[in-house]
Structures are given as structure tokens and as C-alpha cells.
XYZ file of C-alpha atoms in Angstrom:
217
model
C -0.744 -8.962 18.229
C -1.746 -8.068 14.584
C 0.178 -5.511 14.077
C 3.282 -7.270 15.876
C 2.595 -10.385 12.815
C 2.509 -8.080 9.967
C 5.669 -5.945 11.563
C 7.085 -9.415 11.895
C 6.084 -10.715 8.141
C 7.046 -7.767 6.507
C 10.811 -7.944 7.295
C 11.298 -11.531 6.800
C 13.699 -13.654 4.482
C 11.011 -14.158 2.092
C 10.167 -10.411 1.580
C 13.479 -9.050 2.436
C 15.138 -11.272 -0.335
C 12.630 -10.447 -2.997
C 13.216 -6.825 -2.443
C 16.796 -7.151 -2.397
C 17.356 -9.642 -5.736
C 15.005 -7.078 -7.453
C 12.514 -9.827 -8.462
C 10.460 -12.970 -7.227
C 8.224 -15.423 -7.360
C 7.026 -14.284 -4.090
C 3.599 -15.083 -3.257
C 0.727 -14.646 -0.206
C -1.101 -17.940 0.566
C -3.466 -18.924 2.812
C -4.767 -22.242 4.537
C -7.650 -22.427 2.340
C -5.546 -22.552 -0.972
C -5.727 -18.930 -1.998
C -2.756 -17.304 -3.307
C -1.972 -13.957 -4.859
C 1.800 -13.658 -6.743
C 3.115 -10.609 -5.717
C 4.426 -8.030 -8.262
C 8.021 -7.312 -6.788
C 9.762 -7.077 -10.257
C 7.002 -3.960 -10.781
C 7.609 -2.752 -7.388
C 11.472 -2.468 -8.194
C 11.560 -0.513 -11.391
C 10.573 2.620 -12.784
C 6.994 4.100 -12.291
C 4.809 3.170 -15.439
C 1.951 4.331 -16.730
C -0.639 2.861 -14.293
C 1.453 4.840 -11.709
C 2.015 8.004 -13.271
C -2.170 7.502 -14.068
C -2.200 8.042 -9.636
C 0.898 10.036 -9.714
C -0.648 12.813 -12.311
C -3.459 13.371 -9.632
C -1.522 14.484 -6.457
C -1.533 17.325 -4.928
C 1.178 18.875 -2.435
C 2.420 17.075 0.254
C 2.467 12.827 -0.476
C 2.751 10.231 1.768
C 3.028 6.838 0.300
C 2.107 4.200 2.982
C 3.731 0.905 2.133
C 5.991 2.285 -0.339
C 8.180 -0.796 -0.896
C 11.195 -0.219 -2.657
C 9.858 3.584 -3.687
C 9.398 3.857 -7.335
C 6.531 6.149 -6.744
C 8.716 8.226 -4.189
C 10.976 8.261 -6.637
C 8.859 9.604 -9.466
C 7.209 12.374 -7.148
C 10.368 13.545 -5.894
C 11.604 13.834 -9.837
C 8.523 15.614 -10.503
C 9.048 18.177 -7.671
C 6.553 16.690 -5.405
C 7.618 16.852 -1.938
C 7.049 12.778 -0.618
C 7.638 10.675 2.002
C 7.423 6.984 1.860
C 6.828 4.598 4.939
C 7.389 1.027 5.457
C 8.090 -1.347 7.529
C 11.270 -3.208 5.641
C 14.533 -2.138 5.785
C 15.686 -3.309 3.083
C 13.079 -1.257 0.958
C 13.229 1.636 2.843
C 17.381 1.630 1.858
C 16.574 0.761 -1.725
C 14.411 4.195 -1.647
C 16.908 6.618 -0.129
C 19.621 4.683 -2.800
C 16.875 6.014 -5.415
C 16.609 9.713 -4.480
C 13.410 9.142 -2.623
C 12.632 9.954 1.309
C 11.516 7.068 3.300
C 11.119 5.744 6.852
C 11.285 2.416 8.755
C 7.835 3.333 10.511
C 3.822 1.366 10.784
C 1.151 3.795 9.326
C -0.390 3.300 13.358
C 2.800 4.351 14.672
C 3.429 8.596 15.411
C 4.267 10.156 11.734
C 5.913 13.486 10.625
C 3.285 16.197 10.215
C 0.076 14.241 10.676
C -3.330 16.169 9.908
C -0.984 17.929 6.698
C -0.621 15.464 4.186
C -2.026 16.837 1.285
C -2.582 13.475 -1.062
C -1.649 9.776 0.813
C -1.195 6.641 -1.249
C -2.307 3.112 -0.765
C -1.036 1.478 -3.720
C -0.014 -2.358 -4.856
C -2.579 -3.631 -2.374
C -2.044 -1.863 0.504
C -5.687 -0.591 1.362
C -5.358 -4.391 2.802
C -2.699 -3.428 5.561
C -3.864 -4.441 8.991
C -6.136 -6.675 7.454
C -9.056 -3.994 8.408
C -9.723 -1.508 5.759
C -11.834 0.589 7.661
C -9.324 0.990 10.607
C -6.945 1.936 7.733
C -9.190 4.755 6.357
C -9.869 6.215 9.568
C -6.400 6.109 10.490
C -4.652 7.729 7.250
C -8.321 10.295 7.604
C -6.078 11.974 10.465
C -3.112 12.208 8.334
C -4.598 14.431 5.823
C -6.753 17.491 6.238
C -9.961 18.423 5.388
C -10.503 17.751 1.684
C -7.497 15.740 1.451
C -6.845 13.302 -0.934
C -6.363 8.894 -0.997
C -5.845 7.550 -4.014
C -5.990 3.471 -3.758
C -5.154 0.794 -5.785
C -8.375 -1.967 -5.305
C -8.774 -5.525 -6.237
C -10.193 -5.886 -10.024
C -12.769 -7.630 -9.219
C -15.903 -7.262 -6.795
C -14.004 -8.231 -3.639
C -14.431 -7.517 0.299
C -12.783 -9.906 2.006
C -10.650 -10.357 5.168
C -7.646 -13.501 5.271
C -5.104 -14.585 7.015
C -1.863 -15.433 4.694
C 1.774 -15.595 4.897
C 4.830 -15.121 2.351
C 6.379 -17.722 0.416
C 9.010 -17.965 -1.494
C 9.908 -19.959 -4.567
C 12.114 -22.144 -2.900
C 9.088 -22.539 -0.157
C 10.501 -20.363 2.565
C 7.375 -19.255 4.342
C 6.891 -16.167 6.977
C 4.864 -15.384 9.777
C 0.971 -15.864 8.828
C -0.691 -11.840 9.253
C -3.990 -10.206 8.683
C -4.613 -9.218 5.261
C -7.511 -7.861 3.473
C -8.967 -7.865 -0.766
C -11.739 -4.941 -1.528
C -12.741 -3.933 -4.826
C -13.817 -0.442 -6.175
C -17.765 -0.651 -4.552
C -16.251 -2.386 -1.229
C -14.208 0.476 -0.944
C -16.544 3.128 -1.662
C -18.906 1.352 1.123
C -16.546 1.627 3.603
C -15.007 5.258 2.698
C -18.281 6.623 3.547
C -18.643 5.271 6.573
C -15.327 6.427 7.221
C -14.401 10.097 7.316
C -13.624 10.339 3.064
C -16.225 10.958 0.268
C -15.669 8.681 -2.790
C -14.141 11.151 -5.763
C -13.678 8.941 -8.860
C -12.661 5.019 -10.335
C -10.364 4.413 -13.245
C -8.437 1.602 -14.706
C -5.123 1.336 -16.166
C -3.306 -0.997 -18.203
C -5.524 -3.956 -15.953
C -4.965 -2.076 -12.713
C -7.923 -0.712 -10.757
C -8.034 2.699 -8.398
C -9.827 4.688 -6.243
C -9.597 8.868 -5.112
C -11.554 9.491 -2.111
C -11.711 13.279 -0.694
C -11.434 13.391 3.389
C -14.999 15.183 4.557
């Protein structure tokens, strides 16, 4: 059932229209008032230099999980990195291939090309929150990549762990189906890394965004 909501939420008006227009407000809100505006306008143009500060550190083979409308794709695949981007919205797995980048309609639980060879897998914008159970996510993507594989993650700036259930919204109020979602910050996600098949690497910030390399054991 929780993967069936965020399948559900993630190809939605609110989302799909966002991705498609190139810009929002979108936001994710819960019941208890939280909200978190969602960077789509970021997500839809070039890679800048927060990105290329994750991009610079891959290695071989990349699979971007979540890759939205692929501007990292994008920037491996003009860099000569051989990528492949997953997610599950149509519309942003179209505006990829229209970019030069590879993508596929497909879950991160689902059967993926070439698992256990992924050199270096991204979890950026948020994403280490997919499933709403970031240690179910790291043990997952640890069978995707080899021994001594690489995740680099983009974390929450501030000292965050926590689990919520939110939806999409739109600024015209257009609301999706509510899903499991999860925050952690750089220290939750070193806690949970090592109890979870990776070894934490390094931390660095960029232009106010946080990340995290972790090596696979």
C-alpha cells in the first residue's frame, strides 16, 4: 500500500503539471501544518554548481533514483558518464530523453537494469526520503551497487530524522494522494548508513545545500 500511494502521488496533476510548465509553487504538506516548497524551477534547468559539487565525484556507471526531469542525467551524459535515471512520472521521464539523458518509468523496489553494477547511485533533491523509510532505501540501492560502491545524498540542512505523511499541492490548491515521506539530516544519515550495508565517506555543503557520500561495505 505505500508504495502503491507514492506510485500514485508521483504521477498526479499536481506533480505532473509542475514538471510540465517548467516551474511551481508546488509544495508537500502535511496534517500537522508542515510544508516544504518544492524546487521544480531547479529541477528543470541546467545542473549548477551544488550539482556539479555531486556530479564531480562519480565514478563509472550512475544511476540517479528519482531523477525528475534529468538535469543531472543530462550533465553526466555531457560529461561522458554513462547514466541512467529512474522515476516514476512520465512526464519527467519524457522531459529527460527530450534532454539527451536515459531514463525509465520504473520504482527503485521494482527489477532494474544491471543491479549489483552500479558504480555511483544518486539520491538527490530529497530523495533519501522515498518510501518514507530511509533505511529500507539504503539497503535496497546497497544491492544496486557493488562492493565499495558509491551514494552520494542530498540531506536535510538541519539536524533532522523524521518520518511524515504529506501530499502535493498546488498553487491553485489541487492536492494528491497523501504518501510516506521521510526528512534526515547529515548525522541521521550517517546513523542509519552504518547500520545499513554503506560506510559514511564524507559531508559538504554547497551554495545552502547539504550532502552525503557513503561507500557500500
Amino acid at each position: 500500500m505505500r508504495g502503491r500511494a507514492a506510485a500514485v502521488a508521483w504521477t498526479e496533476d499536481p506533480y505532473t503539471e509542475a514538471i510540465g510548465n517548467g516551474r511551481g509553487p508546488l509544495h508537500l504538506r502535511a496534517r500537522d501544518g508542515w510544508s516544504l516548497a518544492l524546487d521544480v524551477e531547479r529541477w528543470c534547468a541546467a545542473a549548477d554548481a551544488a550539482d556539479l559539487s555531486v556530479l564531480d565525484r562519480c565514478r563509472g556507471t550512475v544511476l540517479d533514483i528519482g531523477c525528475g526531469p534529468g538535469r543531472l542525467v543530462t550533465a553526466l551524459h555531457a560529461d561522458g558518464h554513462p547514466s541512467l535515471g529512474i522515476d516514476l512520472n512520465p512526464a519527467a521521464v519524457a522531459r529527460t530523453r527530450a534532454r539527451g539523458g536515459s531514463a525509465l518509468r520504473r520504482s527503485v523496489f521494482e527489477p532494474l537494469p544491471a543491479p549489483g553494477t552500479w558504480d555511483t547511485a544518486l539520491l538527490m533533491d530529497g530523495n533519501i526520503g522515498i518510501g518514507g523509510d530511509p533505511a529500507l532505501l539504503l539497503r535496497r540501492v546497497a544491492r544496486l551497487v557493488p562492493s565499495g560502491g558509491l551514494l552520494l545524498a542530498e540531506v536535510a540542512t538541519d539536524d533532522v530524522d523524521e518520518r511524515l505523511h504529506v501530499w502535493m499541492e498546488s498553487a491553485a490548491g489541487a492536492a494528491g494522494t497523501p504518501f510516506p515521506w521521510a526528512r534526515v539530516g547529515a548525522a541521521a544519515l550517517h546513523r542509519l548508513a552504518t547500520l545499513s550495508g554503506w560506510l559514511p565517506e564524507d559531508s559538504w555543503s554547497k551554495d545552502a545545500h547539504e550532502f552525503v557520500a557513503l561507500r557500500r561495505a
